[in-house]
């Protein structure tokens, strides 16, 4: 029991260190959600079975690494979700592909800018496509050309 008390005190001491960087205690960084719509019809290309969500890949354009992503199909949302983008100040250059087709690129200049106790990310660009961001949900509606 004495060892457990000592261990708890050590964790409390480490957790309450006043010299810790405020970014250490941030909640999850920005999450990006994308719905890919047929540019001509406005239909979701996964809902209408034009594309198979199992063929989605997200690649880092700088390192060619595959980036983890989620596909949310609950309630017919059919959206691609990228989490933890820009946890630290960094440049993000990703391509989102379905099979061999590059649908769009995401470029984020993730510079953490202190704004009160929150942080925000600057210079988010989506290239090689036309898109509209739904201001209510935050989802980027990518208008894909299917030819």
PDB file of C-alpha atoms in Angstrom:
ATOM      1  CA  UNK A   1       0.000   0.000   0.000  1.00  0.00           C
ATOM      2  CA  UNK A   2       2.882   2.335   0.785  1.00  0.00           C
ATOM      3  CA  UNK A   3       4.335   1.740  -2.700  1.00  0.00           C
ATOM      4  CA  UNK A   4       0.978   2.555  -4.296  1.00  0.00           C
ATOM      5  CA  UNK A   5       0.769   5.834  -2.379  1.00  0.00           C
ATOM      6  CA  UNK A   6       4.294   6.759  -3.460  1.00  0.00           C
ATOM      7  CA  UNK A   7       3.467   5.934  -7.071  1.00  0.00           C
ATOM      8  CA  UNK A   8       0.322   8.091  -6.992  1.00  0.00           C
ATOM      9  CA  UNK A   9       2.296  11.004  -5.531  1.00  0.00           C
ATOM     10  CA  UNK A  10       4.910  10.713  -8.281  1.00  0.00           C
ATOM     11  CA  UNK A  11       2.247  10.780 -11.019  1.00  0.00           C
ATOM     12  CA  UNK A  12       0.545  13.766  -9.391  1.00  0.00           C
ATOM     13  CA  UNK A  13       3.843  15.607  -9.168  1.00  0.00           C
ATOM     14  CA  UNK A  14       4.637  14.932 -12.828  1.00  0.00           C
ATOM     15  CA  UNK A  15       1.091  15.792 -13.962  1.00  0.00           C
ATOM     16  CA  UNK A  16       1.046  19.079 -12.043  1.00  0.00           C
ATOM     17  CA  UNK A  17       4.417  20.327 -13.276  1.00  0.00           C
ATOM     18  CA  UNK A  18       3.909  24.059 -13.841  1.00  0.00           C
ATOM     19  CA  UNK A  19       6.745  24.155 -16.383  1.00  0.00           C
ATOM     20  CA  UNK A  20       4.903  21.869 -18.804  1.00  0.00           C
ATOM     21  CA  UNK A  21       4.161  23.271 -22.228  1.00  0.00           C
ATOM     22  CA  UNK A  22       0.488  24.188 -22.641  1.00  0.00           C
ATOM     23  CA  UNK A  23       0.395  22.223 -25.911  1.00  0.00           C
ATOM     24  CA  UNK A  24       1.027  19.039 -23.889  1.00  0.00           C
ATOM     25  CA  UNK A  25      -2.485  19.307 -22.468  1.00  0.00           C
ATOM     26  CA  UNK A  26      -4.366  20.038 -25.667  1.00  0.00           C
ATOM     27  CA  UNK A  27      -7.244  17.840 -26.593  1.00  0.00           C
ATOM     28  CA  UNK A  28      -7.145  16.175 -29.981  1.00  0.00           C
ATOM     29  CA  UNK A  29      -5.935  18.354 -32.843  1.00  0.00           C
ATOM     30  CA  UNK A  30      -8.014  19.171 -35.878  1.00  0.00           C
ATOM     31  CA  UNK A  31     -10.141  16.456 -37.434  1.00  0.00           C
ATOM     32  CA  UNK A  32     -10.910  16.720 -41.134  1.00  0.00           C
ATOM     33  CA  UNK A  33     -14.018  15.094 -42.621  1.00  0.00           C
ATOM     34  CA  UNK A  34     -14.605  14.770 -46.358  1.00  0.00           C
ATOM     35  CA  UNK A  35     -17.671  13.760 -48.307  1.00  0.00           C
ATOM     36  CA  UNK A  36     -16.943  13.025 -51.950  1.00  0.00           C
ATOM     37  CA  UNK A  37     -19.783  14.035 -54.238  1.00  0.00           C
ATOM     38  CA  UNK A  38     -20.222  13.530 -57.973  1.00  0.00           C
ATOM     39  CA  UNK A  39     -19.619  16.996 -59.456  1.00  0.00           C
ATOM     40  CA  UNK A  40     -22.486  16.567 -61.952  1.00  0.00           C
ATOM     41  CA  UNK A  41     -25.194  14.933 -59.824  1.00  0.00           C
ATOM     42  CA  UNK A  42     -24.282  15.924 -56.260  1.00  0.00           C
ATOM     43  CA  UNK A  43     -24.618  12.297 -55.128  1.00  0.00           C
ATOM     44  CA  UNK A  44     -22.193  10.782 -52.639  1.00  0.00           C
ATOM     45  CA  UNK A  45     -19.923   8.504 -54.707  1.00  0.00           C
ATOM     46  CA  UNK A  46     -19.810   5.877 -51.953  1.00  0.00           C
ATOM     47  CA  UNK A  47     -23.563   5.889 -51.276  1.00  0.00           C
ATOM     48  CA  UNK A  48     -24.335   5.412 -54.968  1.00  0.00           C
ATOM     49  CA  UNK A  49     -21.650   2.684 -55.240  1.00  0.00           C
ATOM     50  CA  UNK A  50     -19.566   4.531 -57.855  1.00  0.00           C
ATOM     51  CA  UNK A  51     -16.516   4.046 -55.605  1.00  0.00           C
ATOM     52  CA  UNK A  52     -15.691   1.375 -53.066  1.00  0.00           C
ATOM     53  CA  UNK A  53     -14.664   2.807 -49.662  1.00  0.00           C
ATOM     54  CA  UNK A  54     -12.292  -0.128 -49.151  1.00  0.00           C
ATOM     55  CA  UNK A  55     -10.120   1.294 -51.943  1.00  0.00           C
ATOM     56  CA  UNK A  56      -9.501   4.628 -50.183  1.00  0.00           C
ATOM     57  CA  UNK A  57      -5.872   5.426 -49.447  1.00  0.00           C
ATOM     58  CA  UNK A  58      -4.381   8.553 -47.942  1.00  0.00           C
ATOM     59  CA  UNK A  59      -0.708   9.138 -48.682  1.00  0.00           C
ATOM     60  CA  UNK A  60       1.837  11.573 -47.386  1.00  0.00           C
ATOM     61  CA  UNK A  61       3.132  13.275 -50.531  1.00  0.00           C
ATOM     62  CA  UNK A  62       6.469  14.074 -48.887  1.00  0.00           C
ATOM     63  CA  UNK A  63       7.330  10.595 -47.570  1.00  0.00           C
ATOM     64  CA  UNK A  64       4.927   8.347 -49.527  1.00  0.00           C
ATOM     65  CA  UNK A  65       3.768   6.872 -46.177  1.00  0.00           C
ATOM     66  CA  UNK A  66       0.193   5.645 -45.896  1.00  0.00           C
ATOM     67  CA  UNK A  67      -1.789   7.789 -43.453  1.00  0.00           C
ATOM     68  CA  UNK A  68      -4.429   6.176 -41.222  1.00  0.00           C
ATOM     69  CA  UNK A  69      -8.005   7.270 -41.880  1.00  0.00           C
ATOM     70  CA  UNK A  70     -11.533   6.210 -40.985  1.00  0.00           C
ATOM     71  CA  UNK A  71     -14.536   5.749 -43.212  1.00  0.00           C
ATOM     72  CA  UNK A  72     -17.798   6.534 -41.451  1.00  0.00           C
ATOM     73  CA  UNK A  73     -20.788   4.873 -43.075  1.00  0.00           C
ATOM     74  CA  UNK A  74     -23.173   5.095 -40.096  1.00  0.00           C
ATOM     75  CA  UNK A  75     -26.551   6.598 -41.009  1.00  0.00           C
ATOM     76  CA  UNK A  76     -25.382   6.768 -44.649  1.00  0.00           C
ATOM     77  CA  UNK A  77     -22.887   9.536 -43.864  1.00  0.00           C
ATOM     78  CA  UNK A  78     -20.214   7.947 -46.062  1.00  0.00           C
ATOM     79  CA  UNK A  79     -17.394  10.329 -45.140  1.00  0.00           C
ATOM     80  CA  UNK A  80     -13.627  10.018 -44.907  1.00  0.00           C
ATOM     81  CA  UNK A  81     -12.181  11.175 -41.585  1.00  0.00           C
ATOM     82  CA  UNK A  82      -8.560  12.147 -40.905  1.00  0.00           C
ATOM     83  CA  UNK A  83      -7.759  12.647 -37.245  1.00  0.00           C
ATOM     84  CA  UNK A  84      -4.791  14.158 -35.436  1.00  0.00           C
ATOM     85  CA  UNK A  85      -3.749  16.336 -38.350  1.00  0.00           C
ATOM     86  CA  UNK A  86      -1.093  18.801 -37.244  1.00  0.00           C
ATOM     87  CA  UNK A  87      -0.625  17.789 -33.609  1.00  0.00           C
ATOM     88  CA  UNK A  88       2.520  19.848 -33.760  1.00  0.00           C
ATOM     89  CA  UNK A  89       3.572  22.719 -35.989  1.00  0.00           C
ATOM     90  CA  UNK A  90       4.268  21.037 -39.304  1.00  0.00           C
ATOM     91  CA  UNK A  91       3.451  21.081 -42.993  1.00  0.00           C
ATOM     92  CA  UNK A  92       0.934  18.450 -44.071  1.00  0.00           C
ATOM     93  CA  UNK A  93       0.799  17.352 -47.716  1.00  0.00           C
ATOM     94  CA  UNK A  94      -1.591  14.430 -48.252  1.00  0.00           C
ATOM     95  CA  UNK A  95      -3.325  12.980 -51.261  1.00  0.00           C
ATOM     96  CA  UNK A  96      -6.661  11.211 -50.932  1.00  0.00           C
ATOM     97  CA  UNK A  97      -7.091   8.466 -53.506  1.00  0.00           C
ATOM     98  CA  UNK A  98      -9.685   5.889 -54.429  1.00  0.00           C
ATOM     99  CA  UNK A  99      -7.963   3.042 -56.216  1.00  0.00           C
ATOM    100  CA  UNK A 100      -5.588   4.585 -58.762  1.00  0.00           C
ATOM    101  CA  UNK A 101      -7.492   7.879 -58.952  1.00  0.00           C
ATOM    102  CA  UNK A 102      -6.238  10.870 -56.966  1.00  0.00           C
ATOM    103  CA  UNK A 103      -9.395  12.646 -55.790  1.00  0.00           C
ATOM    104  CA  UNK A 104      -7.799  15.653 -54.072  1.00  0.00           C
ATOM    105  CA  UNK A 105      -4.848  16.902 -52.039  1.00  0.00           C
ATOM    106  CA  UNK A 106      -4.892  18.347 -48.536  1.00  0.00           C
ATOM    107  CA  UNK A 107      -2.223  20.866 -47.585  1.00  0.00           C
ATOM    108  CA  UNK A 108      -2.136  22.225 -44.044  1.00  0.00           C
ATOM    109  CA  UNK A 109       0.349  24.675 -42.653  1.00  0.00           C
ATOM    110  CA  UNK A 110      -0.192  23.565 -39.070  1.00  0.00           C
ATOM    111  CA  UNK A 111       1.198  26.456 -37.086  1.00  0.00           C
ATOM    112  CA  UNK A 112      -0.199  26.453 -33.593  1.00  0.00           C
ATOM    113  CA  UNK A 113      -1.284  30.003 -32.852  1.00  0.00           C
ATOM    114  CA  UNK A 114      -2.255  30.787 -29.284  1.00  0.00           C
ATOM    115  CA  UNK A 115      -5.758  32.214 -29.138  1.00  0.00           C
ATOM    116  CA  UNK A 116      -6.771  32.485 -25.496  1.00  0.00           C
ATOM    117  CA  UNK A 117      -6.418  28.950 -24.194  1.00  0.00           C
ATOM    118  CA  UNK A 118      -7.255  27.408 -27.572  1.00  0.00           C
ATOM    119  CA  UNK A 119      -5.121  26.940 -30.644  1.00  0.00           C
ATOM    120  CA  UNK A 120      -6.040  27.191 -34.291  1.00  0.00           C
ATOM    121  CA  UNK A 121      -4.502  25.932 -37.510  1.00  0.00           C
ATOM    122  CA  UNK A 122      -3.636  28.264 -40.369  1.00  0.00           C
ATOM    123  CA  UNK A 123      -3.521  27.892 -44.137  1.00  0.00           C
ATOM    124  CA  UNK A 124      -5.698  24.883 -44.927  1.00  0.00           C
ATOM    125  CA  UNK A 125      -5.781  24.235 -48.683  1.00  0.00           C
ATOM    126  CA  UNK A 126      -7.555  21.596 -50.708  1.00  0.00           C
ATOM    127  CA  UNK A 127      -6.232  21.379 -54.254  1.00  0.00           C
ATOM    128  CA  UNK A 128      -6.919  19.505 -57.488  1.00  0.00           C
ATOM    129  CA  UNK A 129     -10.686  19.695 -56.948  1.00  0.00           C
ATOM    130  CA  UNK A 130     -13.609  21.999 -56.310  1.00  0.00           C
ATOM    131  CA  UNK A 131     -15.046  21.892 -52.798  1.00  0.00           C
ATOM    132  CA  UNK A 132     -17.486  23.544 -50.445  1.00  0.00           C
ATOM    133  CA  UNK A 133     -17.213  23.440 -46.667  1.00  0.00           C
ATOM    134  CA  UNK A 134     -20.415  22.935 -44.700  1.00  0.00           C
ATOM    135  CA  UNK A 135     -20.053  25.568 -41.980  1.00  0.00           C
ATOM    136  CA  UNK A 136     -22.547  23.807 -39.717  1.00  0.00           C
ATOM    137  CA  UNK A 137     -20.963  20.345 -39.711  1.00  0.00           C
ATOM    138  CA  UNK A 138     -17.406  21.277 -40.753  1.00  0.00           C
ATOM    139  CA  UNK A 139     -17.454  18.589 -43.462  1.00  0.00           C
ATOM    140  CA  UNK A 140     -15.641  19.392 -46.689  1.00  0.00           C
ATOM    141  CA  UNK A 141     -17.830  18.452 -49.657  1.00  0.00           C
ATOM    142  CA  UNK A 142     -15.435  17.470 -52.428  1.00  0.00           C
ATOM    143  CA  UNK A 143     -16.974  17.814 -55.890  1.00  0.00           C
ATOM    144  CA  UNK A 144     -15.213  15.059 -57.824  1.00  0.00           C
ATOM    145  CA  UNK A 145     -15.021  14.804 -61.577  1.00  0.00           C
ATOM    146  CA  UNK A 146     -15.629  11.134 -62.374  1.00  0.00           C
ATOM    147  CA  UNK A 147     -14.225  11.082 -65.911  1.00  0.00           C
TER     148      UNK A 147
END
